[in-house]
mmCIF file of C-alpha atoms in Angstrom:
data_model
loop_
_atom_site.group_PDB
_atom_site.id
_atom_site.type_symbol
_atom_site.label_atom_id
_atom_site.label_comp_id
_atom_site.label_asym_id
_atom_site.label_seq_id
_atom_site.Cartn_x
_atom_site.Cartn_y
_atom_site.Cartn_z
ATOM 1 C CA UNK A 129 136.983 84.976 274.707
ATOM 2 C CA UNK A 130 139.368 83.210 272.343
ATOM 3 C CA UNK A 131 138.708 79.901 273.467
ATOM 4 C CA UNK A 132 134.355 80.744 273.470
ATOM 5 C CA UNK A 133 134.838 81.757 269.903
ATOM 6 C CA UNK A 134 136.250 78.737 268.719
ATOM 7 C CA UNK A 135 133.981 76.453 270.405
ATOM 8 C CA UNK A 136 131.064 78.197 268.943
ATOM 9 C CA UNK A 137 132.663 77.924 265.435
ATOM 10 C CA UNK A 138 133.445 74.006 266.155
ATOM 11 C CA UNK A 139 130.004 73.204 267.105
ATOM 12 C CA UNK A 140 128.548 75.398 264.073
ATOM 13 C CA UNK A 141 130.809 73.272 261.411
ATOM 14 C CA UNK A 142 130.306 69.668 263.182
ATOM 15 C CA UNK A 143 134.354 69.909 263.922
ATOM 16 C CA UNK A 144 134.066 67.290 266.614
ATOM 17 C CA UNK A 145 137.427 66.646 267.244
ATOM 18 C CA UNK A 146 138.486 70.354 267.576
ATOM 19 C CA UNK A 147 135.405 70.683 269.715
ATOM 20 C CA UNK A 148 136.793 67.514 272.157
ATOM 21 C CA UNK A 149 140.065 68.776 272.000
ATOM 22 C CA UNK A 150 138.955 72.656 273.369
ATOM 23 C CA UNK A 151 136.658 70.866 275.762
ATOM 24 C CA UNK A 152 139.232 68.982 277.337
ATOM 25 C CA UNK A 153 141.349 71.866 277.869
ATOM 26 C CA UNK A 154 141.194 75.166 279.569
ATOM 27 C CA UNK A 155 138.007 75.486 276.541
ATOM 28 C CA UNK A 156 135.094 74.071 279.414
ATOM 29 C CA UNK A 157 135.037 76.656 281.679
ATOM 30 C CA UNK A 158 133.680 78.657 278.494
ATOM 31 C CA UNK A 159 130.877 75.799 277.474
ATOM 32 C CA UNK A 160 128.046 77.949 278.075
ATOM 33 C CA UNK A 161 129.576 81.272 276.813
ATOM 34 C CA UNK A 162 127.115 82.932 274.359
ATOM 35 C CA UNK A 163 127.960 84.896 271.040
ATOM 36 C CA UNK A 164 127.591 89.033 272.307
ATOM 37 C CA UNK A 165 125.265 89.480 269.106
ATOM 38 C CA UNK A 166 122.696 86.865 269.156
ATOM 39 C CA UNK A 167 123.294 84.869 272.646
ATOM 40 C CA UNK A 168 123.877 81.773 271.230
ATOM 41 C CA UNK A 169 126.026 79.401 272.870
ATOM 42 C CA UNK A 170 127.910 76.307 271.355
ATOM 43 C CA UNK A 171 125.130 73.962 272.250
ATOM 44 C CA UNK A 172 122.350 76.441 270.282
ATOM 45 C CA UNK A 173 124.689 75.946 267.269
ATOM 46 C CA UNK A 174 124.926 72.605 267.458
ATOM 47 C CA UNK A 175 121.509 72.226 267.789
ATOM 48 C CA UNK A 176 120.747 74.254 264.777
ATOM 49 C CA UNK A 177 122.885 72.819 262.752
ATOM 50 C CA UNK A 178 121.922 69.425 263.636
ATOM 51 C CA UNK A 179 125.649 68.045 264.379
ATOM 52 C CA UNK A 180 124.483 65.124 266.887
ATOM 53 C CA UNK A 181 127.853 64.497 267.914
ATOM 54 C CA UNK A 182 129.011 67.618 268.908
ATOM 55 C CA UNK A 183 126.113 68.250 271.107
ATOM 56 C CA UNK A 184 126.418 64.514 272.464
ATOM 57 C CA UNK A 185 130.279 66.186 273.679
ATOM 58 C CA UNK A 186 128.815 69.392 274.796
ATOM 59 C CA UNK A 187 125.830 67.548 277.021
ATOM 60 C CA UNK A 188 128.895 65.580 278.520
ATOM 61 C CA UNK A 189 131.096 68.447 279.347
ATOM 62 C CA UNK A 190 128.292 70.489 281.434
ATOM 63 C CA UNK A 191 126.525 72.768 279.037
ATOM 64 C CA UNK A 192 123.334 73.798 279.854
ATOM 65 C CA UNK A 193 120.487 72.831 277.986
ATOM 66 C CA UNK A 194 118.221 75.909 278.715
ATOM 67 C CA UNK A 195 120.420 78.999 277.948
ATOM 68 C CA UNK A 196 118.199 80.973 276.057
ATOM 69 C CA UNK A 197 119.375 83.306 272.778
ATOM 70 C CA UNK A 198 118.187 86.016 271.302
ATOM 71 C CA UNK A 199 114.322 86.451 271.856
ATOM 72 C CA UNK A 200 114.416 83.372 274.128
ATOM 73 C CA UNK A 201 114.866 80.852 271.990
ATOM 74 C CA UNK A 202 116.558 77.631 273.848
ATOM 75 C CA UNK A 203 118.119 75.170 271.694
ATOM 76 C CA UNK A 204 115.199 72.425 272.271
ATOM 77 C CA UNK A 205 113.173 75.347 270.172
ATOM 78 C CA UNK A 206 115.949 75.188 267.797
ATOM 79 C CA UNK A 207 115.765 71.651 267.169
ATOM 80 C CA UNK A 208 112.271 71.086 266.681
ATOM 81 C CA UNK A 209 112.311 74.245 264.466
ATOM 82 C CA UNK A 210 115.057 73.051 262.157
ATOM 83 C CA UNK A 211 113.743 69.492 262.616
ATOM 84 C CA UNK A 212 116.557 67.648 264.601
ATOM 85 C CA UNK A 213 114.899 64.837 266.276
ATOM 86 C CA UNK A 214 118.399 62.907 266.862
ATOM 87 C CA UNK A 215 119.517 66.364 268.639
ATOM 88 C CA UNK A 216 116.127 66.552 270.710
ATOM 89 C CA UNK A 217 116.464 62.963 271.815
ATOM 90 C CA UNK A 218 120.051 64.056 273.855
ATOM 91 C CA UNK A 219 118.317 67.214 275.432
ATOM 92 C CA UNK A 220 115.293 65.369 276.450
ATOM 93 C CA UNK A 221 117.952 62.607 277.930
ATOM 94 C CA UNK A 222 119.427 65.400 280.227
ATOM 95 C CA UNK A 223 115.896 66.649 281.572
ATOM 96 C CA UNK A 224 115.746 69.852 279.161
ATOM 97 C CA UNK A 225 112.573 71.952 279.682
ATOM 98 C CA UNK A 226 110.403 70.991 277.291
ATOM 99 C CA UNK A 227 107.877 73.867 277.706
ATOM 100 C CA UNK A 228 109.791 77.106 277.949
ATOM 101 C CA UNK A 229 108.432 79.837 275.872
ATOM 102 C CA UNK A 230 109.994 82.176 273.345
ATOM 103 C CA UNK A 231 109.625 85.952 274.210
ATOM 104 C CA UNK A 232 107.923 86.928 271.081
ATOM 105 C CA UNK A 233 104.676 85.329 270.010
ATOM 106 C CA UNK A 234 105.160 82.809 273.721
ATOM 107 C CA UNK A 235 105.442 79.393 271.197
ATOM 108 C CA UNK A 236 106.474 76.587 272.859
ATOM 109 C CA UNK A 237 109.140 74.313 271.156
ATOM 110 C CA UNK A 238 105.710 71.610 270.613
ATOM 111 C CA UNK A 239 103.942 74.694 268.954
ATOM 112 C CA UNK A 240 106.601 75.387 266.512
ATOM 113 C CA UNK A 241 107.099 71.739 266.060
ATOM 114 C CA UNK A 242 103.032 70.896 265.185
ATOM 115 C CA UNK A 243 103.721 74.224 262.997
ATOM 116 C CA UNK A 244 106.201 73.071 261.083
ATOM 117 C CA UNK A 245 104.984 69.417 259.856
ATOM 118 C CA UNK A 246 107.988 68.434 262.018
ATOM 119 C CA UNK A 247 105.948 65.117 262.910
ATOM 120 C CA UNK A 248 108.886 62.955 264.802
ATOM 121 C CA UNK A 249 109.953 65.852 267.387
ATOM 122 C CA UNK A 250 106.361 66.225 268.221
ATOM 123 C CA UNK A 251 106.247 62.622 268.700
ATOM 124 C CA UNK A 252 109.220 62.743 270.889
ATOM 125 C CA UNK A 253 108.432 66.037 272.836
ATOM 126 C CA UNK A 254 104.895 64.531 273.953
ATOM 127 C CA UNK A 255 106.193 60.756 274.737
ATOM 128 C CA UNK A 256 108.651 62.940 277.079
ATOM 129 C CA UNK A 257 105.401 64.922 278.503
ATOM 130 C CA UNK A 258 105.257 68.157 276.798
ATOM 131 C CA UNK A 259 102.252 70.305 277.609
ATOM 132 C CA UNK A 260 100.155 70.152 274.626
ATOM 133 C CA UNK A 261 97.621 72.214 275.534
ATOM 134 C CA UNK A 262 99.860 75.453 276.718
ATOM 135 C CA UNK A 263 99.008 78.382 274.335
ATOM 136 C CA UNK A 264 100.720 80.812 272.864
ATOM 137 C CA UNK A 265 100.582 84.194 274.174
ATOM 138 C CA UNK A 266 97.537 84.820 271.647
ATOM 139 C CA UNK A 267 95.670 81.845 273.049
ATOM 140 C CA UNK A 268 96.235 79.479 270.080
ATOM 141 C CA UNK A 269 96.608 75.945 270.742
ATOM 142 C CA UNK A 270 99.175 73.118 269.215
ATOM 143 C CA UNK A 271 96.218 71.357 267.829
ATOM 144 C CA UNK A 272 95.361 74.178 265.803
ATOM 145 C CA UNK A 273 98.590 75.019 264.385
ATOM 146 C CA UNK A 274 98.282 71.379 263.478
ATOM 147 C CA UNK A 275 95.132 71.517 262.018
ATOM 148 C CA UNK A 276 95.297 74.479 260.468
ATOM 149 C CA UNK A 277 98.715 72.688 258.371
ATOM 150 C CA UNK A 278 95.866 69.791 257.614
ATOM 151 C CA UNK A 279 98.733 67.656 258.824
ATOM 152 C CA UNK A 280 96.366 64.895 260.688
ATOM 153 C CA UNK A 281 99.203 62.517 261.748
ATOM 154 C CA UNK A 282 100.044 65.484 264.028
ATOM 155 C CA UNK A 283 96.842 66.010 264.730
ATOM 156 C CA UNK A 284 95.659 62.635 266.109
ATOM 157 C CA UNK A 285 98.945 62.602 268.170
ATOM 158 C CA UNK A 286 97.739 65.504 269.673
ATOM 159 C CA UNK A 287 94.604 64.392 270.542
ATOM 160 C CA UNK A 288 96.142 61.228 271.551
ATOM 161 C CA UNK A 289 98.040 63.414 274.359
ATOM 162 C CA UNK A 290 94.719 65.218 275.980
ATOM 163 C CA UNK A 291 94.895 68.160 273.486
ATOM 164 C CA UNK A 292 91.590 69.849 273.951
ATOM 165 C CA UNK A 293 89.152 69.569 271.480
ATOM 166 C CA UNK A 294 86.241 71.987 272.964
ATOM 167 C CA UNK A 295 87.997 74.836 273.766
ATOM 168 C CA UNK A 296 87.397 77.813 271.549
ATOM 169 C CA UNK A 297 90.226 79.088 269.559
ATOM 170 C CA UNK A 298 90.969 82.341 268.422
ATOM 171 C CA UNK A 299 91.058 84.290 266.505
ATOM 172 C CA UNK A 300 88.189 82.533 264.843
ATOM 173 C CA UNK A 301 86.819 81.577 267.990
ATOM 174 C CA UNK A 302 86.475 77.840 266.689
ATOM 175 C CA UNK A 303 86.865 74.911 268.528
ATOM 176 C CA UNK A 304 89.724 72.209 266.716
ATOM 177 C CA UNK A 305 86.252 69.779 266.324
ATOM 178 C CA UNK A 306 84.912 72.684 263.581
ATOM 179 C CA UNK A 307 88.240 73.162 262.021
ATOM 180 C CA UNK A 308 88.811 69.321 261.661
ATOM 181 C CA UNK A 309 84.845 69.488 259.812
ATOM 182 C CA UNK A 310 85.830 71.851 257.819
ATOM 183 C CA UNK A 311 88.815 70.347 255.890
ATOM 184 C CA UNK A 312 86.203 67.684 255.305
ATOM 185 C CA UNK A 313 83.621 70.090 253.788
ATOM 186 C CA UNK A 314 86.534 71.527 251.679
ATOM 187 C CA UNK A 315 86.604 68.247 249.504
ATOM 188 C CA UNK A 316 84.235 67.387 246.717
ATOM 189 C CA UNK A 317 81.241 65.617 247.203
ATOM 190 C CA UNK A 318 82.441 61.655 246.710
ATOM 191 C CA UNK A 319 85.703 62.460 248.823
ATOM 192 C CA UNK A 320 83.206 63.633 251.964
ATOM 193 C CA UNK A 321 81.064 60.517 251.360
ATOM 194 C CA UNK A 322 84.196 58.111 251.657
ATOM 195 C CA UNK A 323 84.670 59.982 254.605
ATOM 196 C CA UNK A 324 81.500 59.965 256.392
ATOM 197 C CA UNK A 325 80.686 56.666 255.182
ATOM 198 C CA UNK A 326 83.580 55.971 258.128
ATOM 199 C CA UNK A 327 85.337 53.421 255.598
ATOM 200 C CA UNK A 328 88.985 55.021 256.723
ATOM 201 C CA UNK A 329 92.971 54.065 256.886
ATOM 202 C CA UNK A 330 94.635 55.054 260.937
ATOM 203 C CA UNK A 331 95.667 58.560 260.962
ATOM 204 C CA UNK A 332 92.927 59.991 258.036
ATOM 205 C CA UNK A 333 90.740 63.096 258.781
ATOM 206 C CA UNK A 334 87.691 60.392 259.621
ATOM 207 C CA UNK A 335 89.045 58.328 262.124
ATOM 208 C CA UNK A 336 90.279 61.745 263.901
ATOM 209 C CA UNK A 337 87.105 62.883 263.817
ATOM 210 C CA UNK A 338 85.822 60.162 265.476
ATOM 211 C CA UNK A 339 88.753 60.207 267.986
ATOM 212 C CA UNK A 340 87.186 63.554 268.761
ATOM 213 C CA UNK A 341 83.610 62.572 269.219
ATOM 214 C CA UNK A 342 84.735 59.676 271.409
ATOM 215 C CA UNK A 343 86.711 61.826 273.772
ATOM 216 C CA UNK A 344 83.989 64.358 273.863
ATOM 217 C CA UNK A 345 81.185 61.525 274.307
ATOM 218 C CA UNK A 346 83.773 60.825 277.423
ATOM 219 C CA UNK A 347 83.734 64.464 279.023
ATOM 220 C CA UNK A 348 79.704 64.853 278.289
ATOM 221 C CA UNK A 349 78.839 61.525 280.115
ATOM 222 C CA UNK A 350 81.358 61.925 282.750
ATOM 223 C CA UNK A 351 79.552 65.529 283.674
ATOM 224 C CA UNK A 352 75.890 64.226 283.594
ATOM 225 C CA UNK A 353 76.599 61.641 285.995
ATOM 226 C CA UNK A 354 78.387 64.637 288.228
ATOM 227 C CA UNK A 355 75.220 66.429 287.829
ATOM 228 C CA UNK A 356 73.037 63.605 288.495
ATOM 229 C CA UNK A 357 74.858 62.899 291.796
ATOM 230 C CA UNK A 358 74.680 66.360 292.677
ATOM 231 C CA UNK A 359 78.123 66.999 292.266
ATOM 232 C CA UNK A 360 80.533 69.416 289.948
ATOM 233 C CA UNK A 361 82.196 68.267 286.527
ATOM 234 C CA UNK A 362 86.186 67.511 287.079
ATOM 235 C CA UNK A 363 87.473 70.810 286.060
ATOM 236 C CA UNK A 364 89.602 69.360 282.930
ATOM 237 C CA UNK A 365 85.724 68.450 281.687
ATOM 238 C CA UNK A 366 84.021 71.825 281.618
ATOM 239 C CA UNK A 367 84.075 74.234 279.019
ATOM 240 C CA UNK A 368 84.199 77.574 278.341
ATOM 241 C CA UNK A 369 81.138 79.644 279.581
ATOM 242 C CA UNK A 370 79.907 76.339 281.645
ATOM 243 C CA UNK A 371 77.844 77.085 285.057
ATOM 244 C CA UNK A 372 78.859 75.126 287.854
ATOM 245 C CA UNK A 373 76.738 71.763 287.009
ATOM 246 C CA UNK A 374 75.928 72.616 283.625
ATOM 247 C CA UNK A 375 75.909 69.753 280.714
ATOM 248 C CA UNK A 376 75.200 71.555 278.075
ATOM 249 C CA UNK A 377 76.578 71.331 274.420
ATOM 250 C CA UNK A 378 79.463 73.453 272.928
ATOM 251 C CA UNK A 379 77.667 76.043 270.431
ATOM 252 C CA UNK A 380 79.063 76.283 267.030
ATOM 253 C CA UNK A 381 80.792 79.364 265.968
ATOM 254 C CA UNK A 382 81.929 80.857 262.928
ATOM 255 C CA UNK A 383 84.819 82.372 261.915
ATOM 256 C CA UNK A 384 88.402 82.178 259.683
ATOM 257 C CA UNK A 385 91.404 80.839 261.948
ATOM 258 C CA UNK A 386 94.434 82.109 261.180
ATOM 259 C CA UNK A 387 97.630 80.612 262.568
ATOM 260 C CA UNK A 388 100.965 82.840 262.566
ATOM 261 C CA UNK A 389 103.815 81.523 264.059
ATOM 262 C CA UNK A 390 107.188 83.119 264.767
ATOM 263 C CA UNK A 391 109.790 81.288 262.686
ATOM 264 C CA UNK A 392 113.379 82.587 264.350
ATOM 265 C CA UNK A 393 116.143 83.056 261.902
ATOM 266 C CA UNK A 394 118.880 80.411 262.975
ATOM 267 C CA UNK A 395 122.511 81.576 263.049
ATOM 268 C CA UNK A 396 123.192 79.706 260.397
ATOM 269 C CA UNK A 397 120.599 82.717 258.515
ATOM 270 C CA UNK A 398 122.235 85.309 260.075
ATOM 271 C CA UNK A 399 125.898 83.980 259.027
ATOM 272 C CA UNK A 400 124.422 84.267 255.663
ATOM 273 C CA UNK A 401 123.157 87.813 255.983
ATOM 274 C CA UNK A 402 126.736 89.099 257.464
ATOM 275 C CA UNK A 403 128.325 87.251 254.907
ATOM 276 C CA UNK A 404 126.222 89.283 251.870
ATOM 277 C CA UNK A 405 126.759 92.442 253.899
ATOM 278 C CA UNK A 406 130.227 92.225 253.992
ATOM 279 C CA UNK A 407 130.380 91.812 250.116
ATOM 280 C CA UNK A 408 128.413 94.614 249.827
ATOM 281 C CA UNK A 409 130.587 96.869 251.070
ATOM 282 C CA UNK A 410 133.513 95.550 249.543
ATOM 283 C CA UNK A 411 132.228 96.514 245.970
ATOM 284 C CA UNK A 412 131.377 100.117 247.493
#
């Protein structure tokens, strides 16, 4: 128990020399040992704390990349959450699970990454083959946590990845297409001309839009030639409420998105409560 302790507090300061000296001692059988309050093991403080190193040392000497903590929450969620992308690069190195769910809202570490801004772990998570389209447990999508930021950079490399673009969201029940038009329609007047007009720099709100039209041009021709050969759509082309066969158009819906996602407090947070408590009670 000792020997657990002080390898979680290593990896939580960035002590990397303590933490190699514990490791290469009696200290590895205990790499994976998590804290009895919040389940997190030296690898989740690492991670949270963004010390590179120490979690370089930790990958070495066996610890597991997908021990979960308290509600679930593995250190790849950690990292994208705090924004480690150095960290995330070493767990996607040793074959982490990139997809694995928290227990409360179901967000994926991609999900909490598009809903953070956190632009260069979502770049890394879908290089490494993420599932961009897995939902939460409320059905919402990483392309609308993304678009409901505005952040379009994260956006387009969603799209870029086969995010869906016709699939109605809730709770709005919008598809990402009539979210994307409608930070376009929340501009004045000259700023939606330059943008319709088309005149746009890679990564704007235009040339996503027309990412989207292009890919959905794709999935509409690609199921009327199906139908005119008599056949079915590929399943990854239909869309909600299609018929076998069916071609037609997604209808437009209307509708306020809403997009709330579960920020876990890191241990580093709940250090920081204890610490206040403890105070507290002192001047009682």
């Amino acid at each position: 128990m000792v020997l657990a302790q002080e390898l979680r507090t290593a990896a939580r300061h960035g002590k990397l020399d303590a933490l190699t000296a514990i490791l290469e001692g009696e200290g590895v059988s205990h790499v994976n040992d998590a804290d009895a309050e919040d389940g997190a093991t030296p690898l989740l403080m690492a991670c949270c704390y963004g010390h590179t190193p120490c979690v370089d040392a930790l990958l070495r000497f066996g610890a597991d990349t997908n021990i979960s903590g308290k509600h679930g929450i593995t250190p790849t969620f950690f990292t994208c959450q705090e924004n480690k992308p150095d960290c995330l690069k070493l767990l996607i190195a040793k074959k982490a699970d990139l997809n694995k769910p928290n227990l409360m809202d179901g967000g994926s570490p991609l999900y909490i990454a598009c809903s953070k801004n956190n632009a260069d772990c979502v770049r890394l998570l879908l290089e490494a083959g993420a599932d961009v389209n897995l939902p939460r447990k409320d059905g919402s999508t990483c392309l609308q946590a993304a678009l409901k930021k505005k952040n379009l950079v994260i956006a387009k490399l969603c799209i870029q990845y086969g995010a869906e673009i016709d699939r109605k969201l809730p709770p709005a029940n919008k598809t990402p297409f009539q979210m994307a038009m409608e930070i376009v329609y929340e501009k004045d007047v000259e700023t939606r001309k330059e943008y319709l007009i088309g005149m746009y720099e890679p990564g704007d709100l235009c040339g996503l839009l027309c990412d989207m039209l292009k890919e959905d041009n794709r999935k509409l021709r690609r199921r009327i030639a199906a139908k005119e050969a008599g056949g079915e759509p590929p399943e990854t082309d239909r869309r909600e409420g299609d018929e076998p066969g069916d071609a037609t158009e997604t209808q437009m819906n209307s509708g306020e998105a809403t997009d709330r996602s579960v920020v876990v407090r890191s241990p580093k947070k709940e250090e920081s409560k204890k610490k206040k408590g403890g105070k507290k009670k002192a001047k009682e």
